[in-house]
PDB file of C-alpha atoms in Angstrom:
ATOM      1  CA  MET A   2       0.096   0.088  -0.040  1.00  0.00           C
ATOM      2  CA  SER A   3       0.791   3.475  -0.540  1.00  0.00           C
ATOM      3  CA  ILE A   4      -0.118   7.412  -0.198  1.00  0.00           C
ATOM      4  CA  CYS A   5       1.488  10.470  -2.068  1.00  0.00           C
ATOM      5  CA  PHE A   6       2.136  14.114  -0.829  1.00  0.00           C
ATOM      6  CA  ILE A   7       1.900  16.451  -3.723  1.00  0.00           C
ATOM      7  CA  VAL A   8       3.075  20.004  -3.712  1.00  0.00           C
ATOM      8  CA  GLY A   9       0.818  22.392  -5.416  1.00  0.00           C
ATOM      9  CA  HIS A  10       1.816  25.061  -8.114  1.00  0.00           C
ATOM     10  CA  GLY A  11       5.640  25.122  -9.039  1.00  0.00           C
ATOM     11  CA  LYS A  12       4.814  24.737 -12.894  1.00  0.00           C
ATOM     12  CA  SER A  13       2.397  27.048 -15.000  1.00  0.00           C
ATOM     13  CA  ARG A  14       0.359  25.722 -17.917  1.00  0.00           C
ATOM     14  CA  THR A  15       2.859  27.313 -20.156  1.00  0.00           C
ATOM     15  CA  GLY A  16       6.069  25.508 -18.604  1.00  0.00           C
ATOM     16  CA  GLY A  17       6.969  28.187 -16.699  1.00  0.00           C
ATOM     17  CA  TYR A  18       7.204  28.870 -12.787  1.00  0.00           C
ATOM     18  CA  ASP A  19       4.000  28.980 -10.778  1.00  0.00           C
ATOM     19  CA  PRO A  20       4.705  30.407  -7.320  1.00  0.00           C
ATOM     20  CA  GLY A  21       1.019  30.247  -6.328  1.00  0.00           C
ATOM     21  CA  ALA A  22       0.127  33.178  -3.611  1.00  0.00           C
ATOM     22  CA  VAL A  23       2.871  35.404  -3.376  1.00  0.00           C
ATOM     23  CA  TYR A  24       3.232  37.625  -0.277  1.00  0.00           C
ATOM     24  CA  LYS A  25       6.510  39.854   0.124  1.00  0.00           C
ATOM     25  CA  ASP A  26       9.034  37.121  -0.211  1.00  0.00           C
ATOM     26  CA  TYR A  27       7.471  34.300   0.513  1.00  0.00           C
ATOM     27  CA  HIS A  28       6.127  31.862  -1.999  1.00  0.00           C
ATOM     28  CA  GLU A  29       3.302  29.707  -1.656  1.00  0.00           C
ATOM     29  CA  PHE A  30       5.075  26.925  -3.469  1.00  0.00           C
ATOM     30  CA  MET A  31       8.559  27.211  -1.915  1.00  0.00           C
ATOM     31  CA  ILE A  32       6.899  26.906   1.739  1.00  0.00           C
ATOM     32  CA  ALA A  33       4.286  24.389   0.900  1.00  0.00           C
ATOM     33  CA  LYS A  34       7.088  21.891  -0.873  1.00  0.00           C
ATOM     34  CA  GLU A  35       9.016  21.996   2.431  1.00  0.00           C
ATOM     35  CA  ILE A  36       6.164  21.310   4.236  1.00  0.00           C
ATOM     36  CA  ALA A  37       5.373  18.024   2.507  1.00  0.00           C
ATOM     37  CA  LYS A  38       8.850  17.030   2.603  1.00  0.00           C
ATOM     38  CA  TYR A  39       8.939  17.142   6.173  1.00  0.00           C
ATOM     39  CA  ALA A  40       5.811  15.077   6.060  1.00  0.00           C
ATOM     40  CA  GLN A  41       7.049  12.463   3.760  1.00  0.00           C
ATOM     41  CA  ILE A  42       9.934  12.150   5.924  1.00  0.00           C
ATOM     42  CA  TYR A  43       8.213  11.881   8.906  1.00  0.00           C
ATOM     43  CA  TYR A  44       5.972   9.204   7.257  1.00  0.00           C
ATOM     44  CA  ASN A  45       8.463   7.159   5.888  1.00  0.00           C
ATOM     45  CA  SER A  46      10.744   7.110   9.130  1.00  0.00           C
ATOM     46  CA  ASN A  47       7.742   6.201  11.488  1.00  0.00           C
ATOM     47  CA  TYR A  48       5.190   4.189   9.687  1.00  0.00           C
ATOM     48  CA  ASP A  49       5.119   0.815   7.771  1.00  0.00           C
ATOM     49  CA  GLU A  50       3.565   2.359   4.699  1.00  0.00           C
ATOM     50  CA  ARG A  51       5.559   4.064   1.627  1.00  0.00           C
ATOM     51  CA  CYS A  52       4.618   7.779   0.779  1.00  0.00           C
ATOM     52  CA  ASP A  53       5.561   8.764  -2.141  1.00  0.00           C
ATOM     53  CA  LEU A  54       6.428  13.199  -2.745  1.00  0.00           C
ATOM     54  CA  MET A  55       5.515  14.471  -6.142  1.00  0.00           C
ATOM     55  CA  ASN A  56       6.205  17.831  -7.448  1.00  0.00           C
ATOM     56  CA  TYR A  57       8.778  18.826  -5.084  1.00  0.00           C
ATOM     57  CA  ASP A  58      11.045  20.245  -7.691  1.00  0.00           C
ATOM     58  CA  GLY A  59       7.870  22.139  -9.730  1.00  0.00           C
ATOM     59  CA  ASP A  60       8.445  19.569 -12.453  1.00  0.00           C
ATOM     60  CA  LYS A  61       4.438  18.935 -12.961  1.00  0.00           C
ATOM     61  CA  TYR A  62       1.765  20.765 -13.952  1.00  0.00           C
ATOM     62  CA  LEU A  63      -1.793  20.538 -12.368  1.00  0.00           C
ATOM     63  CA  THR A  64      -3.208  18.428 -14.860  1.00  0.00           C
ATOM     64  CA  GLU A  65       0.031  16.135 -14.992  1.00  0.00           C
ATOM     65  CA  ARG A  66      -0.088  15.824 -11.318  1.00  0.00           C
ATOM     66  CA  VAL A  67      -3.406  14.574 -11.737  1.00  0.00           C
ATOM     67  CA  SER A  68      -2.468  11.835 -14.595  1.00  0.00           C
ATOM     68  CA  ALA A  69       0.303  10.738 -12.467  1.00  0.00           C
ATOM     69  CA  VAL A  70      -1.807   9.895  -9.417  1.00  0.00           C
ATOM     70  CA  ASN A  71      -4.286   8.290 -11.389  1.00  0.00           C
ATOM     71  CA  ASN A  72      -1.454   5.811 -12.665  1.00  0.00           C
ATOM     72  CA  GLY A  73       0.395   5.230  -9.388  1.00  0.00           C
ATOM     73  CA  ASN A  74      -2.097   3.004  -7.568  1.00  0.00           C
ATOM     74  CA  TYR A  75      -2.488   4.973  -4.558  1.00  0.00           C
ATOM     75  CA  GLU A  76      -4.774   4.592  -1.666  1.00  0.00           C
ATOM     76  CA  PHE A  77      -5.041   8.053  -0.712  1.00  0.00           C
ATOM     77  CA  VAL A  78      -3.670  11.527  -1.630  1.00  0.00           C
ATOM     78  CA  ALA A  79      -2.872  15.167   0.002  1.00  0.00           C
ATOM     79  CA  GLU A  80      -1.930  18.244  -2.249  1.00  0.00           C
ATOM     80  CA  PHE A  81      -0.175  20.953  -0.058  1.00  0.00           C
ATOM     81  CA  HIS A  82      -1.110  24.720  -0.165  1.00  0.00           C
ATOM     82  CA  LEU A  83      -1.171  27.893   1.518  1.00  0.00           C
ATOM     83  CA  ASN A  84      -4.221  30.381   1.693  1.00  0.00           C
ATOM     84  CA  ALA A  85      -4.534  33.678   0.906  1.00  0.00           C
ATOM     85  CA  GLY A  86      -6.640  36.434   1.340  1.00  0.00           C
ATOM     86  CA  GLY A  87      -5.828  37.645   4.795  1.00  0.00           C
ATOM     87  CA  GLY A  88      -7.670  35.262   6.859  1.00  0.00           C
ATOM     88  CA  ARG A  89      -6.083  33.108   9.660  1.00  0.00           C
ATOM     89  CA  GLY A  90      -5.983  29.430  10.150  1.00  0.00           C
ATOM     90  CA  THR A  91      -6.038  26.169   8.520  1.00  0.00           C
ATOM     91  CA  GLU A  92      -8.543  24.532   6.461  1.00  0.00           C
ATOM     92  CA  CYS A  93      -8.487  21.316   4.187  1.00  0.00           C
ATOM     93  CA  TYR A  94     -10.843  20.676   1.033  1.00  0.00           C
ATOM     94  CA  HIS A  95     -12.512  17.287   0.307  1.00  0.00           C
ATOM     95  CA  HIS A  96     -14.792  15.185  -2.304  1.00  0.00           C
ATOM     96  CA  PHE A  97     -18.276  16.837  -1.802  1.00  0.00           C
ATOM     97  CA  GLY A  98     -20.072  13.473  -1.635  1.00  0.00           C
ATOM     98  CA  GLY A  99     -16.809  11.520   0.363  1.00  0.00           C
ATOM     99  CA  ALA A 100     -17.305  10.448   4.092  1.00  0.00           C
ATOM    100  CA  GLU A 101     -13.653   9.032   3.807  1.00  0.00           C
ATOM    101  CA  GLY A 102     -11.784  12.352   2.229  1.00  0.00           C
ATOM    102  CA  GLU A 103     -13.965  14.329   5.012  1.00  0.00           C
ATOM    103  CA  LYS A 104     -12.519  12.273   7.916  1.00  0.00           C
ATOM    104  CA  TYR A 105      -8.657  13.156   6.498  1.00  0.00           C
ATOM    105  CA  ALA A 106      -9.638  16.579   5.748  1.00  0.00           C
ATOM    106  CA  ALA A 107     -10.934  16.962   9.630  1.00  0.00           C
ATOM    107  CA  GLU A 108      -8.222  15.137  11.094  1.00  0.00           C
ATOM    108  CA  ILE A 109      -5.403  17.234   9.525  1.00  0.00           C
ATOM    109  CA  ALA A 110      -6.961  20.411   9.921  1.00  0.00           C
ATOM    110  CA  SER A 111      -7.488  19.605  13.558  1.00  0.00           C
ATOM    111  CA  SER A 112      -3.742  18.288  13.993  1.00  0.00           C
ATOM    112  CA  ILE A 113      -2.171  21.626  12.262  1.00  0.00           C
ATOM    113  CA  SER A 114      -4.532  23.939  14.596  1.00  0.00           C
ATOM    114  CA  SER A 115      -3.232  21.843  17.520  1.00  0.00           C
ATOM    115  CA  ALA A 116       0.440  21.888  16.813  1.00  0.00           C
ATOM    116  CA  LEU A 117       0.922  25.600  15.466  1.00  0.00           C
ATOM    117  CA  GLY A 118      -1.863  27.163  17.706  1.00  0.00           C
ATOM    118  CA  ILE A 119      -4.022  28.815  14.983  1.00  0.00           C
ATOM    119  CA  LYS A 120      -7.644  28.641  14.261  1.00  0.00           C
ATOM    120  CA  ASN A 121      -9.199  25.282  12.776  1.00  0.00           C
ATOM    121  CA  ARG A 122     -11.437  26.161  10.019  1.00  0.00           C
ATOM    122  CA  GLY A 123     -12.242  22.666   9.680  1.00  0.00           C
ATOM    123  CA  ALA A 124     -12.980  20.241   6.966  1.00  0.00           C
ATOM    124  CA  LYS A 125     -14.241  21.878   3.791  1.00  0.00           C
ATOM    125  CA  THR A 126     -15.955  21.737   0.163  1.00  0.00           C
ATOM    126  CA  ARG A 127     -15.797  23.953  -2.690  1.00  0.00           C
ATOM    127  CA  LEU A 128     -17.977  23.398  -5.781  1.00  0.00           C
ATOM    128  CA  ASN A 129     -17.874  25.025  -9.228  1.00  0.00           C
ATOM    129  CA  SER A 130     -20.612  26.455 -11.414  1.00  0.00           C
ATOM    130  CA  ASN A 131     -21.300  22.970 -12.882  1.00  0.00           C
ATOM    131  CA  GLY A 132     -21.832  21.405  -9.113  1.00  0.00           C
ATOM    132  CA  ARG A 133     -18.741  19.442  -8.949  1.00  0.00           C
ATOM    133  CA  ASP A 134     -15.420  19.673  -6.827  1.00  0.00           C
ATOM    134  CA  TYR A 135     -13.896  22.878  -7.778  1.00  0.00           C
ATOM    135  CA  PHE A 136     -10.227  21.782  -6.806  1.00  0.00           C
ATOM    136  CA  ALA A 137      -8.960  19.046  -9.539  1.00  0.00           C
ATOM    137  CA  ILE A 138      -6.773  17.115  -7.353  1.00  0.00           C
ATOM    138  CA  VAL A 139      -9.729  16.415  -5.532  1.00  0.00           C
ATOM    139  CA  ARG A 140     -12.455  16.224  -8.276  1.00  0.00           C
ATOM    140  CA  ASP A 141     -10.547  14.315 -10.832  1.00  0.00           C
ATOM    141  CA  THR A 142      -8.152  11.493  -8.946  1.00  0.00           C
ATOM    142  CA  LYS A 143      -8.961   8.285  -8.482  1.00  0.00           C
ATOM    143  CA  PRO A 144      -8.446   7.524  -4.772  1.00  0.00           C
ATOM    144  CA  PRO A 145      -9.546   9.602  -1.607  1.00  0.00           C
ATOM    145  CA  SER A 146      -7.741  13.298  -2.147  1.00  0.00           C
ATOM    146  CA  VAL A 147      -7.622  16.422  -0.294  1.00  0.00           C
ATOM    147  CA  LEU A 148      -6.210  19.756  -0.896  1.00  0.00           C
ATOM    148  CA  ILE A 149      -4.515  21.064   2.158  1.00  0.00           C
ATOM    149  CA  GLU A 150      -4.551  25.186   3.094  1.00  0.00           C
ATOM    150  CA  SER A 151      -2.243  24.538   5.928  1.00  0.00           C
ATOM    151  CA  LEU A 152      -2.486  28.357   7.005  1.00  0.00           C
ATOM    152  CA  PHE A 153      -2.339  32.046   5.105  1.00  0.00           C
ATOM    153  CA  ILE A 154       0.592  33.225   3.784  1.00  0.00           C
ATOM    154  CA  ASP A 155      -0.653  36.728   3.800  1.00  0.00           C
ATOM    155  CA  SER A 156      -1.140  37.147   7.657  1.00  0.00           C
ATOM    156  CA  ASP A 157       0.503  36.914  10.631  1.00  0.00           C
ATOM    157  CA  ASP A 158       0.258  33.234   9.986  1.00  0.00           C
ATOM    158  CA  ILE A 159       3.095  33.184   7.835  1.00  0.00           C
ATOM    159  CA  GLU A 160       5.258  33.440  11.270  1.00  0.00           C
ATOM    160  CA  LEU A 161       4.686  30.154  11.949  1.00  0.00           C
ATOM    161  CA  VAL A 162       6.281  28.351   8.996  1.00  0.00           C
ATOM    162  CA  LYS A 163       8.786  30.642   7.198  1.00  0.00           C
ATOM    163  CA  THR A 164      11.477  28.855   9.024  1.00  0.00           C
ATOM    164  CA  ALA A 165      12.607  25.216   8.668  1.00  0.00           C
ATOM    165  CA  HIS A 166      11.632  24.417  12.075  1.00  0.00           C
ATOM    166  CA  GLY A 167       8.096  25.530  11.875  1.00  0.00           C
ATOM    167  CA  GLN A 168       7.729  24.001   8.214  1.00  0.00           C
ATOM    168  CA  LYS A 169       8.545  20.340  10.283  1.00  0.00           C
ATOM    169  CA  LYS A 170       6.319  21.164  12.822  1.00  0.00           C
ATOM    170  CA  CYS A 171       3.268  21.721  10.239  1.00  0.00           C
ATOM    171  CA  GLY A 172       4.374  18.664   7.848  1.00  0.00           C
ATOM    172  CA  GLU A 173       5.136  16.273  11.132  1.00  0.00           C
ATOM    173  CA  ALA A 174       1.317  17.142  12.072  1.00  0.00           C
ATOM    174  CA  ILE A 175      -0.091  16.494   8.738  1.00  0.00           C
ATOM    175  CA  ALA A 176       1.782  12.847   8.725  1.00  0.00           C
ATOM    176  CA  LYS A 177       0.447  12.431  12.264  1.00  0.00           C
ATOM    177  CA  ALA A 178      -3.031  13.122  11.071  1.00  0.00           C
ATOM    178  CA  VAL A 179      -2.634  11.198   7.819  1.00  0.00           C
ATOM    179  CA  ALA A 180      -1.564   7.974   9.702  1.00  0.00           C
ATOM    180  CA  GLY A 181      -4.023   8.261  12.431  1.00  0.00           C
ATOM    181  CA  VAL A 182      -6.929   7.908   9.863  1.00  0.00           C
ATOM    182  CA  ARG A 183      -5.199   5.089   7.973  1.00  0.00           C
ATOM    183  CA  ASN A 184      -4.327   3.142  11.010  1.00  0.00           C
ATOM    184  CA  ALA A 185      -1.112   3.114   9.683  1.00  0.00           C
ATOM    185  CA  GLN A 186       1.527   0.881  11.838  1.00  0.00           C
ATOM    186  CA  PRO A 187       4.423   1.760  13.321  1.00  0.00           C
ATOM    187  CA  LYS A 188       8.051   0.587  11.324  1.00  0.00           C
ATOM    188  CA  PRO A 189       9.266  -2.455  13.061  1.00  0.00           C
ATOM    189  CA  GLU A 190      12.032  -1.652  15.527  1.00  0.00           C
ATOM    190  CA  ILE A 191      16.038  -1.808  14.352  1.00  0.00           C
ATOM    191  CA  PRO A 192      17.214  -5.052  15.770  1.00  0.00           C
ATOM    192  CA  GLU A 193      20.559  -4.383  17.873  1.00  0.00           C
ATOM    193  CA  SER A 194      23.596  -5.294  15.974  1.00  0.00           C
ATOM    194  CA  ASP A 195      27.566  -4.643  15.536  1.00  0.00           C
ATOM    195  CA  SER A 196      26.932  -4.486  11.691  1.00  0.00           C
ATOM    196  CA  ILE A 197      27.776  -1.571   9.556  1.00  0.00           C
ATOM    197  CA  TYR A 198      24.817  -0.733   7.424  1.00  0.00           C
ATOM    198  CA  ARG A 199      24.900   0.576   3.742  1.00  0.00           C
ATOM    199  CA  VAL A 200      21.875   2.653   2.863  1.00  0.00           C
ATOM    200  CA  GLN A 201      21.573   2.267  -1.164  1.00  0.00           C
ATOM    201  CA  VAL A 202      20.032   5.347  -2.434  1.00  0.00           C
ATOM    202  CA  GLY A 203      18.960   3.371  -5.561  1.00  0.00           C
ATOM    203  CA  ALA A 204      16.744   0.916  -3.512  1.00  0.00           C
ATOM    204  CA  PHE A 205      14.482   4.088  -2.992  1.00  0.00           C
ATOM    205  CA  ARG A 206      12.257   6.064  -4.909  1.00  0.00           C
ATOM    206  CA  ASN A 207      14.221   9.446  -4.224  1.00  0.00           C
ATOM    207  CA  LYS A 208      17.007  10.374  -1.953  1.00  0.00           C
ATOM    208  CA  GLU A 209      14.890  11.747   0.710  1.00  0.00           C
ATOM    209  CA  ASN A 210      13.725   8.340   1.697  1.00  0.00           C
ATOM    210  CA  ALA A 211      17.497   6.921   1.828  1.00  0.00           C
ATOM    211  CA  TYR A 212      18.362   9.645   3.868  1.00  0.00           C
ATOM    212  CA  ALA A 213      15.603   9.230   6.205  1.00  0.00           C
ATOM    213  CA  LEU A 214      16.434   5.634   6.769  1.00  0.00           C
ATOM    214  CA  LEU A 215      20.029   6.427   7.297  1.00  0.00           C
ATOM    215  CA  GLU A 216      18.744   9.042  10.292  1.00  0.00           C
ATOM    216  CA  LYS A 217      16.821   6.351  11.734  1.00  0.00           C
ATOM    217  CA  LEU A 218      19.764   3.956  11.961  1.00  0.00           C
ATOM    218  CA  LYS A 219      21.785   6.470  13.322  1.00  0.00           C
ATOM    219  CA  ASP A 220      19.131   7.131  16.347  1.00  0.00           C
ATOM    220  CA  ALA A 221      19.218   3.437  16.705  1.00  0.00           C
ATOM    221  CA  GLY A 222      23.021   3.506  17.451  1.00  0.00           C
ATOM    222  CA  PHE A 223      24.106   2.277  14.245  1.00  0.00           C
ATOM    223  CA  GLU A 224      26.695   5.315  14.001  1.00  0.00           C
ATOM    224  CA  ASP A 225      29.019   3.705  11.385  1.00  0.00           C
ATOM    225  CA  ALA A 226      25.815   3.750   8.777  1.00  0.00           C
ATOM    226  CA  PHE A 227      26.490   5.309   5.692  1.00  0.00           C
ATOM    227  CA  VAL A 228      24.708   6.337   2.026  1.00  0.00           C
ATOM    228  CA  ARG A 229      26.033   4.992  -0.790  1.00  0.00           C
ATOM    229  CA  VAL A 230      24.966   7.369  -3.982  1.00  0.00           C
TER     230      VAL A 230
END
């Protein structure tokens, strides 16, 4: 089983850079990608289920992200965003007719609110003029999907995620919420051994997963563990 965390924006329809919402020197894409990265690292380090990270480099336009999800055999996907409009707090959008998506959305919003100490605006739906879901990642993907508006980029909320510490805190809160809904099982404990462990990057979908395992090994006392590229 596997799930996927997706970074919103990054690539425009014409192939250029799409920053998403911009406030002062802050770009939605640049902050959302770091929150998603920390969420994926935490999930893969702590739970016995793979979580992929999509569009970290901003290489996929919206329709390409939807296509990749539908070809990826995922059981759940979440797209990471920051809100705009001068509000405060966190909210999460789900399919208007999906109880499963609503559960994910409610738990994610609650977890971010608790971790960052901001208003919980809750699980929400948004429809277009045709009465369908407004957000493509919710409307057009096969697995249950949510769109996370972590907080507002153009209010004091931004102070909470403008550093790596805050981005990590937000990302981990999201990972924990998703794991809770999925009843994801903890990773098995690494047995004690005097062996030297080599983490082979080629065995992983991306380097972040390899380095996450390396960090886990070192925390468990395997100081001689190393990454081989």
